[in-house]
Amino acid sequence: AQSVTQPDIHITVSEGASLELRCNYSYGATPYLFWYVQSPGQGLQLLLKYFSGDTLVQGIKGFEAEFKRSQSSFNLRKPSVHWSDAAEYFCAVGRAGNFNKFYFGSGTKLNVKP
Amino acid sequence: EAQVTQNPRYLITVTGKKLTVTCSQNMNHEYMSWYRQDPGLGLRQIYYSMNVEVTDKGDVPEGYKVSRKEKRNFPLILESPSPNQTSLYFCASSPNRGQGTYEQYFGPGTRLTVT
């Protein structure tokens, strides 16, 4: 069965500090990987996605993520966090060849200290 | 403006009273999907539709129905709501997968409370 694990429920970082949010997936086929952000009271917005090619992908708002097949991971990073980054972040997996079903992690809530 | 809209945004209802949450997109997307979001569980897919008159179950379809009579609309129907369907619901749409685009565009959410 497919699954997505985000091991950190809450993370607090200071403004200006670096950030890494972890995502591990369990998937038998080649995965399509996504990171979404949800600001309070809002819908989800796509930060970045990985389908193939370069395993380091750049997204919006200064975020990047690295796909590591050997570790089944797709961690999200940002070198310097801004207060406006406080939100909940979701990792999601879709299956190459079956474009209809998506699996989301349980989310990581990011708090940014001034 | 390209968007996915949901109505209502907030709904409080009682057990057993049929309700419909509407979802509409203006991007001519083939694919649409419904999710529910619960604390600690992330988003779970309820139903999806690959095109008009083509729908299929996601991971948590029990207690829900959908229809896709028009490309732009994908309503979620709860025939007999129960308290365990209290949740935050999101509709999403995406262009044709065959074009290699899998990004989903999400609506603003509908917060449903069933008492």
Short mmCIF file of C-alpha atoms in Angstrom, two decimals:
data_model
loop_
_atom_site.label_atom_id
_atom_site.label_comp_id
_atom_site.label_asym_id
_atom_site.label_seq_id
_atom_site.Cartn_x
_atom_site.Cartn_y
_atom_site.Cartn_z
CA ALA A 1 0.00 0.00 0.00
CA GLN A 2 1.11 3.46 -0.75
CA SER A 3 1.92 5.79 2.12
CA VAL A 4 3.52 9.12 2.79
CA THR A 5 5.15 9.90 6.11
CA GLN A 6 5.95 13.30 7.47
CA PRO A 7 7.60 12.48 10.79
CA ASP A 8 7.53 16.00 12.21
CA ILE A 9 4.10 17.21 13.28
CA HIS A 10 5.31 20.61 14.46
CA ILE A 11 8.55 22.46 13.78
CA THR A 12 9.61 25.82 15.17
CA VAL A 13 12.46 27.77 13.64
CA SER A 14 13.74 31.28 14.12
CA GLU A 15 13.31 33.79 11.35
CA GLY A 16 16.38 33.73 9.13
CA ALA A 17 17.30 30.17 10.08
CA SER A 18 17.39 27.33 7.61
CA LEU A 19 14.56 24.84 7.31
CA GLU A 20 14.24 21.21 6.33
CA LEU A 21 10.94 19.35 6.34
CA ARG A 22 11.09 15.63 5.95
CA CYS A 23 9.00 13.42 3.72
CA ASN A 24 9.32 9.69 3.16
CA TYR A 25 7.14 7.66 0.86
CA SER A 26 6.39 4.05 0.30
CA TYR A 27 5.56 3.35 -3.30
CA GLY A 28 6.20 0.45 -5.58
CA ALA A 29 6.29 2.40 -8.82
CA THR A 30 8.05 5.52 -9.97
CA PRO A 31 6.56 8.31 -7.89
CA TYR A 32 5.52 11.78 -8.78
CA LEU A 33 6.26 13.96 -5.75
CA PHE A 34 4.79 17.24 -4.62
CA TRP A 35 5.00 19.71 -1.80
CA TYR A 36 2.01 21.89 -0.99
CA VAL A 37 1.63 24.71 1.50
CA GLN A 38 -1.55 25.62 3.34
CA SER A 39 -1.77 28.99 5.05
CA PRO A 40 -4.33 29.32 7.85
CA GLY A 41 -7.86 29.29 6.47
CA GLN A 42 -6.65 28.80 2.92
CA GLY A 43 -6.58 26.07 0.33
CA LEU A 44 -3.42 24.31 -0.76
CA GLN A 45 -0.86 25.88 -3.02
CA LEU A 46 1.73 23.92 -4.95
CA LEU A 47 5.31 24.76 -3.94
CA LEU A 48 7.15 22.38 -6.23
CA LYS A 49 6.97 19.02 -7.95
CA TYR A 50 9.26 16.27 -9.14
CA PHE A 51 8.49 14.00 -12.06
CA SER A 52 11.89 13.05 -13.47
CA GLY A 53 15.33 14.40 -14.30
CA ASP A 54 17.34 16.55 -11.95
CA THR A 55 16.70 15.34 -8.44
CA LEU A 56 17.01 18.83 -6.96
CA VAL A 57 13.96 20.86 -7.85
CA GLN A 58 13.31 24.52 -7.28
CA GLY A 59 9.94 25.88 -6.35
CA ILE A 60 8.24 29.10 -5.50
CA LYS A 61 8.99 31.30 -2.48
CA GLY A 62 12.62 30.19 -2.38
CA PHE A 63 11.89 26.53 -1.56
CA GLU A 64 13.71 23.55 -2.99
CA ALA A 65 13.43 19.81 -2.54
CA GLU A 66 15.68 16.89 -3.25
CA PHE A 67 14.49 13.47 -4.39
CA LYS A 68 16.58 10.62 -3.03
CA ARG A 69 15.39 7.33 -4.44
CA SER A 70 17.70 5.25 -2.24
CA GLN A 71 16.15 6.79 0.87
CA SER A 72 12.61 7.11 -0.50
CA SER A 73 12.68 10.71 0.57
CA PHE A 74 11.71 14.08 -0.81
CA ASN A 75 12.73 16.64 1.80
CA LEU A 76 11.80 20.29 1.49
CA ARG A 77 14.38 22.97 2.27
CA LYS A 78 14.71 26.70 2.51
CA PRO A 79 17.97 28.46 3.39
CA SER A 80 16.42 31.38 5.26
CA VAL A 81 12.91 31.29 6.67
CA HIS A 82 10.65 34.33 6.69
CA TRP A 83 7.83 34.92 9.16
CA SER A 84 5.37 34.61 6.27
CA ASP A 85 6.44 30.98 5.80
CA ALA A 86 4.51 29.97 8.91
CA ALA A 87 1.95 27.51 7.56
CA GLU A 88 1.27 23.82 7.24
CA TYR A 89 3.20 21.86 4.65
CA PHE A 90 2.05 18.69 2.95
CA CYS A 91 4.03 16.19 0.96
CA ALA A 92 2.08 14.23 -1.66
CA VAL A 93 2.75 11.31 -3.93
CA GLY A 94 1.16 10.36 -7.20
CA ARG A 95 1.88 7.30 -9.23
CA ALA A 96 3.43 7.50 -12.66
CA GLY A 97 1.08 5.71 -15.02
CA ASN A 98 -1.92 6.08 -12.72
CA PHE A 99 -2.63 9.73 -12.78
CA ASN A 100 -5.74 9.73 -10.75
CA LYS A 101 -4.93 8.84 -7.18
CA PHE A 102 -2.88 10.95 -4.83
CA TYR A 103 -1.66 10.31 -1.31
CA PHE A 104 -0.86 13.04 1.14
CA GLY A 105 1.21 13.03 4.28
CA SER A 106 -0.29 14.15 7.56
CA GLY A 107 1.39 17.53 7.35
CA THR A 108 4.03 19.50 9.23
CA LYS A 109 3.03 22.72 10.92
CA LEU A 110 5.77 25.33 10.78
CA ASN A 111 6.00 28.04 13.39
CA VAL A 112 8.46 30.89 12.87
CA LYS A 113 9.88 32.73 15.86
CA PRO A 114 10.76 36.40 15.45
CA GLU B 1 -9.26 34.64 -12.82
CA ALA B 2 -8.53 30.91 -12.94
CA GLN B 3 -9.98 29.32 -9.87
CA VAL B 4 -11.81 26.51 -8.14
CA THR B 5 -14.81 27.61 -6.14
CA GLN B 6 -16.69 25.75 -3.45
CA ASN B 7 -20.01 26.47 -1.83
CA PRO B 8 -20.84 26.76 0.92
CA ARG B 9 -17.64 27.62 2.75
CA TYR B 10 -19.12 26.75 6.10
CA LEU B 11 -22.01 24.44 6.89
CA ILE B 12 -23.52 23.15 10.11
CA THR B 13 -26.13 20.48 9.70
CA VAL B 14 -27.80 17.65 11.56
CA THR B 15 -27.41 13.93 11.21
CA GLY B 16 -29.36 12.48 8.31
CA LYS B 17 -30.17 15.68 6.46
CA LYS B 18 -29.00 15.37 2.87
CA LEU B 19 -26.60 18.02 1.67
CA THR B 20 -24.58 18.92 -1.40
CA VAL B 21 -21.30 20.79 -1.56
CA THR B 22 -20.73 22.32 -4.95
CA CYS B 23 -17.41 22.62 -6.74
CA SER B 24 -16.82 24.51 -9.95
CA GLN B 25 -13.69 25.27 -11.96
CA ASN B 26 -13.23 27.69 -14.85
CA MET B 27 -10.01 26.25 -16.26
CA ASN B 28 -11.55 23.61 -18.53
CA HIS B 29 -9.81 20.89 -16.56
CA GLU B 30 -10.66 17.27 -17.23
CA TYR B 31 -9.71 15.93 -13.82
CA MET B 32 -11.45 16.83 -10.59
CA SER B 33 -11.21 15.37 -7.13
CA TRP B 34 -12.60 15.65 -3.61
CA TYR B 35 -10.55 15.36 -0.43
CA ARG B 36 -11.28 15.55 3.23
CA GLN B 37 -8.77 16.92 5.71
CA ASP B 38 -8.73 15.79 9.30
CA PRO B 39 -6.19 16.70 12.00
CA GLY B 40 -3.25 14.33 12.01
CA LEU B 41 -4.43 12.54 8.89
CA GLY B 42 -3.63 15.00 6.15
CA LEU B 43 -5.79 14.92 3.05
CA ARG B 44 -7.54 11.76 1.99
CA GLN B 45 -9.08 11.32 -1.42
CA ILE B 46 -12.82 10.67 -1.48
CA TYR B 47 -13.71 10.50 -5.17
CA TYR B 48 -12.20 11.65 -8.41
CA SER B 49 -13.39 12.20 -11.96
CA MET B 50 -11.30 11.87 -15.06
CA ASN B 51 -13.89 13.53 -17.29
CA VAL B 52 -17.60 14.02 -17.75
CA GLU B 53 -19.56 10.96 -16.64
CA VAL B 54 -16.36 9.21 -15.49
CA THR B 55 -15.89 8.94 -11.74
CA ASP B 56 -14.15 6.54 -9.39
CA LYS B 57 -13.58 5.96 -5.71
CA GLY B 58 -10.64 7.26 -3.78
CA ASP B 59 -9.54 5.94 -0.43
CA VAL B 60 -12.50 7.03 1.72
CA PRO B 61 -15.66 6.99 -0.44
CA GLU B 62 -18.08 5.55 2.12
CA GLY B 63 -21.02 7.84 2.81
CA TYR B 64 -20.37 10.09 -0.20
CA LYS B 65 -21.64 10.33 -3.75
CA VAL B 66 -20.49 12.42 -6.68
CA SER B 67 -21.62 13.19 -10.18
CA ARG B 68 -19.96 14.82 -13.18
CA LYS B 69 -22.58 15.90 -15.65
CA GLU B 70 -20.68 18.94 -16.81
CA LYS B 71 -16.98 19.45 -17.16
CA ARG B 72 -16.82 22.44 -14.86
CA ASN B 73 -18.87 21.04 -11.94
CA PHE B 74 -18.22 18.20 -9.53
CA PRO B 75 -20.65 18.24 -6.61
CA LEU B 76 -20.14 16.16 -3.48
CA ILE B 77 -23.31 14.66 -2.04
CA LEU B 78 -23.83 13.40 1.47
CA GLU B 79 -27.12 11.51 1.40
CA SER B 80 -27.29 10.92 5.15
CA PRO B 81 -24.53 12.81 6.92
CA SER B 82 -23.15 11.48 10.18
CA PRO B 83 -20.95 13.15 12.81
CA ASN B 84 -17.86 11.27 11.56
CA GLN B 85 -18.16 13.24 8.33
CA THR B 86 -17.42 16.45 10.19
CA SER B 87 -14.33 17.62 8.37
CA LEU B 88 -12.73 20.18 6.08
CA TYR B 89 -13.42 19.34 2.45
CA PHE B 90 -11.37 20.40 -0.55
CA CYS B 91 -12.14 20.17 -4.21
CA ALA B 92 -9.28 20.16 -6.71
CA SER B 93 -8.92 20.15 -10.47
CA SER B 94 -6.12 19.38 -12.89
CA PRO B 95 -5.56 19.42 -16.63
CA ASN B 96 -5.53 16.28 -18.73
CA ARG B 97 -2.89 13.93 -17.35
CA GLY B 98 -1.93 12.88 -20.81
CA GLN B 99 -0.43 16.30 -21.29
CA GLY B 100 2.04 15.58 -18.56
CA THR B 101 0.68 18.09 -16.12
CA TYR B 102 -0.34 16.78 -12.75
CA GLU B 103 -0.57 19.91 -10.70
CA GLN B 104 -3.80 20.14 -8.80
CA TYR B 105 -5.50 23.45 -8.15
CA PHE B 106 -7.40 23.50 -4.88
CA GLY B 107 -10.52 25.29 -3.85
CA PRO B 108 -10.71 27.29 -0.59
CA GLY B 109 -12.32 24.47 1.39
CA THR B 110 -15.69 23.79 2.98
CA ARG B 111 -15.86 23.29 6.71
CA LEU B 112 -18.69 20.90 7.49
CA THR B 113 -20.00 20.17 10.97
CA VAL B 114 -22.57 17.42 11.47
CA THR B 115 -24.28 17.37 14.86
#
